[in-house]
Short mmCIF file of C-alpha atoms in Angstrom, two decimals:
data_model
loop_
_atom_site.label_atom_id
_atom_site.label_comp_id
_atom_site.label_asym_id
_atom_site.label_seq_id
_atom_site.Cartn_x
_atom_site.Cartn_y
_atom_site.Cartn_z
CA MET A 1 19.10 7.72 62.11
CA GLY A 2 18.38 4.97 58.27
CA GLY A 3 15.14 6.54 57.22
CA GLY A 4 17.30 7.67 54.23
CA LYS A 5 16.86 11.34 55.28
CA THR A 6 19.52 12.62 52.93
CA SER A 7 18.78 11.08 49.97
CA ILE A 8 14.18 11.30 49.89
CA ALA A 9 15.76 15.72 50.88
CA LYS A 10 18.02 15.48 47.94
CA LEU A 11 15.31 13.94 45.15
CA LEU A 12 12.12 15.76 46.86
CA ALA A 13 14.39 18.83 46.26
CA GLU A 14 15.12 18.32 42.96
CA LYS A 15 12.31 17.07 41.53
CA LEU A 16 10.42 20.33 43.18
CA GLN A 17 13.28 22.21 41.55
CA LEU A 18 13.77 23.10 45.40
CA GLN A 19 17.60 24.10 46.80
CA ARG A 20 18.43 21.64 49.49
CA ILE A 21 19.79 22.65 52.80
CA ASP A 22 21.11 19.41 55.15
CA MET A 23 21.37 20.89 58.79
CA ASP A 24 24.30 18.66 59.94
CA GLU A 25 26.24 20.56 57.37
CA LEU A 26 25.52 23.59 58.48
CA ILE A 27 25.82 22.44 61.98
CA VAL A 28 29.70 20.57 60.95
CA LYS A 29 30.32 24.24 59.80
CA LYS A 30 29.70 26.85 62.82
CA SER A 31 31.69 23.85 64.97
CA ASN A 32 34.94 23.88 62.67
CA ARG A 33 34.38 20.47 62.92
CA GLN A 34 35.21 17.50 60.73
CA SER A 35 31.83 15.83 61.31
CA ASP A 36 28.71 15.39 63.76
CA ARG A 37 30.27 12.76 65.65
CA GLU A 38 33.96 14.99 66.07
CA ILE A 39 31.51 17.00 67.51
CA PHE A 40 29.97 14.82 69.30
CA THR A 41 33.49 12.87 71.02
CA LYS A 42 34.69 16.29 71.29
CA ASP A 43 32.06 18.68 72.78
CA GLY A 44 29.25 16.56 73.69
CA GLU A 45 25.97 17.07 73.07
CA HIS A 46 25.35 19.59 74.44
CA VAL A 47 27.22 21.54 72.15
CA PHE A 48 25.01 20.09 69.36
CA ARG A 49 21.96 20.89 69.88
CA GLU A 50 22.92 24.75 70.73
CA LEU A 51 24.29 25.10 66.94
CA GLU A 52 21.64 22.88 66.19
CA ILE A 53 19.14 25.25 67.49
CA GLN A 54 21.23 29.01 66.06
CA VAL A 55 21.03 26.91 62.58
CA ALA A 56 17.08 26.51 62.85
CA LYS A 57 17.02 30.10 63.84
CA ASP A 58 19.31 31.00 61.24
CA LEU A 59 16.58 28.64 58.91
CA GLN A 60 13.04 30.11 59.80
CA ASP A 61 12.61 32.82 57.11
CA ILE A 62 14.51 29.88 54.68
CA ALA A 63 12.07 30.38 50.93
CA ASN A 64 12.07 27.33 48.57
CA ALA A 65 14.21 25.05 50.46
CA VAL A 66 13.73 21.45 51.32
CA ILE A 67 15.24 21.04 54.93
CA SER A 68 16.62 17.83 56.56
CA THR A 69 17.57 17.63 60.17
CA GLY A 70 18.52 15.18 62.54
CA GLY A 71 16.06 13.27 64.69
CA GLY A 72 16.94 14.76 68.32
CA VAL A 73 15.12 18.17 66.80
CA VAL A 74 11.62 17.11 67.48
CA MET A 75 12.95 16.95 71.43
CA ASN A 76 13.11 20.70 71.02
CA LYS A 77 10.31 22.87 70.67
CA ILE A 78 12.14 25.65 69.77
CA ILE A 79 14.19 24.19 66.96
CA LEU A 80 10.22 23.58 65.79
CA ASP A 81 8.84 26.23 65.97
CA TYR A 82 11.56 28.10 63.68
CA LEU A 83 11.52 25.24 61.21
CA LYS A 84 7.69 25.53 60.24
CA THR A 85 8.32 29.27 60.65
CA ASN A 86 6.23 29.13 56.67
CA GLY A 87 7.27 25.51 56.31
CA ILE A 88 5.46 22.22 56.68
CA VAL A 89 7.16 18.60 58.19
CA ILE A 90 7.39 16.03 56.88
CA PHE A 91 7.61 12.52 59.19
CA LEU A 92 9.66 10.28 57.79
CA GLN A 93 7.71 7.60 59.24
CA HIS A 94 10.32 4.30 59.68
CA SER A 95 10.23 0.96 62.42
CA PHE A 96 12.85 1.56 64.33
CA ALA A 97 14.41 -2.45 62.66
CA ILE A 98 14.49 -1.24 59.01
CA ALA A 99 16.77 2.12 60.67
CA LYS A 100 19.13 -1.01 62.42
CA LYS A 101 19.22 -2.57 58.88
CA ARG A 102 19.51 0.41 56.70
CA LEU A 103 22.88 1.51 59.06
CA ASP A 104 25.92 0.83 58.81
CA PRO A 105 26.98 -2.01 61.55
CA ASN A 106 30.29 -0.57 61.85
CA ASN A 107 29.96 3.69 61.73
CA PRO A 108 26.87 3.65 63.77
CA PRO A 109 25.96 7.68 64.82
CA PRO A 110 26.79 8.50 67.78
CA LEU A 111 23.75 8.07 69.99
CA PHE A 112 23.47 4.37 67.68
CA ARG A 113 25.73 2.93 69.15
CA ASP A 114 24.14 0.89 72.26
CA GLU A 115 21.01 -0.80 70.31
CA GLN A 116 18.70 -0.54 73.33
CA LYS A 117 19.40 2.69 74.59
CA ALA A 118 18.96 3.34 70.47
CA LYS A 119 14.83 1.40 70.54
CA GLU A 120 14.45 3.60 73.81
CA LEU A 121 15.03 7.02 71.97
CA TYR A 122 13.52 6.19 69.12
CA ASN A 123 11.03 5.24 70.99
CA LEU A 124 10.52 8.04 72.94
CA ARG A 125 10.47 10.36 69.92
CA LEU A 126 7.77 8.55 67.41
CA PRO A 127 5.22 10.31 69.17
CA LEU A 128 7.28 13.22 69.31
CA TYR A 129 7.35 13.33 65.30
CA GLN A 130 3.87 12.29 64.84
CA TYR A 131 2.19 15.29 67.06
CA TYR A 132 5.09 17.70 65.46
CA ALA A 133 4.56 16.69 61.50
CA ASN A 134 2.18 18.04 58.63
CA ILE A 135 2.28 15.10 56.75
CA GLN A 136 4.29 11.99 57.30
CA ILE A 137 5.00 9.15 54.96
CA GLU A 138 5.74 6.12 55.78
CA THR A 139 8.71 5.08 54.04
CA ASP A 140 9.44 1.26 55.29
CA LYS A 141 8.45 -0.14 51.90
CA LYS A 142 8.82 2.11 49.84
CA THR A 143 11.27 2.91 47.35
CA LEU A 144 13.13 6.91 46.84
CA GLY A 145 11.04 7.84 44.19
CA GLU A 146 7.22 6.70 45.55
CA VAL A 147 8.10 8.81 48.84
CA THR A 148 9.45 11.82 47.03
CA ASP A 149 6.30 11.58 44.22
CA GLU A 150 4.82 15.03 44.67
CA GLU A 151 1.22 13.79 44.09
CA ARG A 152 1.66 10.83 46.42
CA VAL A 153 3.40 14.13 49.40
CA MET A 154 -0.03 16.44 48.14
CA LYS A 155 -2.26 13.45 48.55
CA SER A 156 -1.04 13.20 52.56
CA LEU A 157 -2.06 17.10 53.19
CA PRO A 158 -5.04 16.53 55.25
CA ARG A 159 -8.92 17.59 53.34
CA ASP A 160 -10.52 19.36 55.89
CA MET A 161 -9.57 22.50 56.61
CA SER A 162 -12.04 23.18 59.31
CA GLU A 163 -9.57 21.04 61.71
CA PHE A 164 -6.70 23.45 61.29
CA SER A 165 -6.17 27.08 63.00
CA LYS A 166 -4.70 29.76 60.04
CA GLU A 167 -1.45 29.52 61.14
CA GLU A 168 -1.96 26.16 59.90
CA ILE A 169 -4.10 27.00 57.06
CA GLU A 170 -0.26 29.30 55.91
CA VAL A 171 2.13 27.21 56.18
CA LEU A 172 -0.61 24.62 53.68
CA LYS A 173 -0.82 27.36 51.72
CA ASN A 174 2.89 27.99 51.80
CA LEU A 175 3.41 23.62 50.90
CA GLN A 176 1.59 24.79 47.98
CA ARG A 177 3.88 27.26 47.16
CA ARG A 178 6.73 25.30 47.26
CA LYS A 179 8.15 27.36 50.20
CA LYS A 180 9.60 25.38 52.09
CA MET A 181 9.52 21.71 53.57
CA VAL A 182 11.40 20.43 56.38
CA VAL A 183 11.65 15.85 55.91
CA ILE A 184 13.12 14.82 59.48
CA GLU A 185 13.57 10.98 60.79
CA THR A 186 14.79 9.02 63.54
CA LYS A 187 18.89 9.94 63.08
CA LYS A 188 20.62 11.65 66.44
#
């Protein structure tokens, strides 16, 4: 929802020479609809979320990729478990005001049509993004180049490895081997 995940995932994938995968695009393909908006309108949010789980499961063993997601993935632990398999989650953190400014007011995402509800959803999801993320990058005052700078991303990794479980250490090692990065931010 206005965090720039699509642009950032594309640029990060190019810089790291990795495949870019957009979950929303895969969901739309799987649905045989023309857009995520059409899925929400004709089939409902519950159908979109079911497709989202299926796509996440399909992606769990993907390597050498940057995967961009919709914001709703954070509401489902199953999806995050799939995506964190052999990967690392990068949260593109931005303020609600910036999200609002970046969105096209004439064509808002399905869950942003009511600004008050969108703000409540943003506030509900924010602590979950922070909880699930291996790396958090503030994007409000940064250019795309600054956000995707490999050195900046690597410096965002925690230094004290004693805080992590064996599984988490493996995830961090996977980032260093550039297996998979999952870029999340508020969208749906």
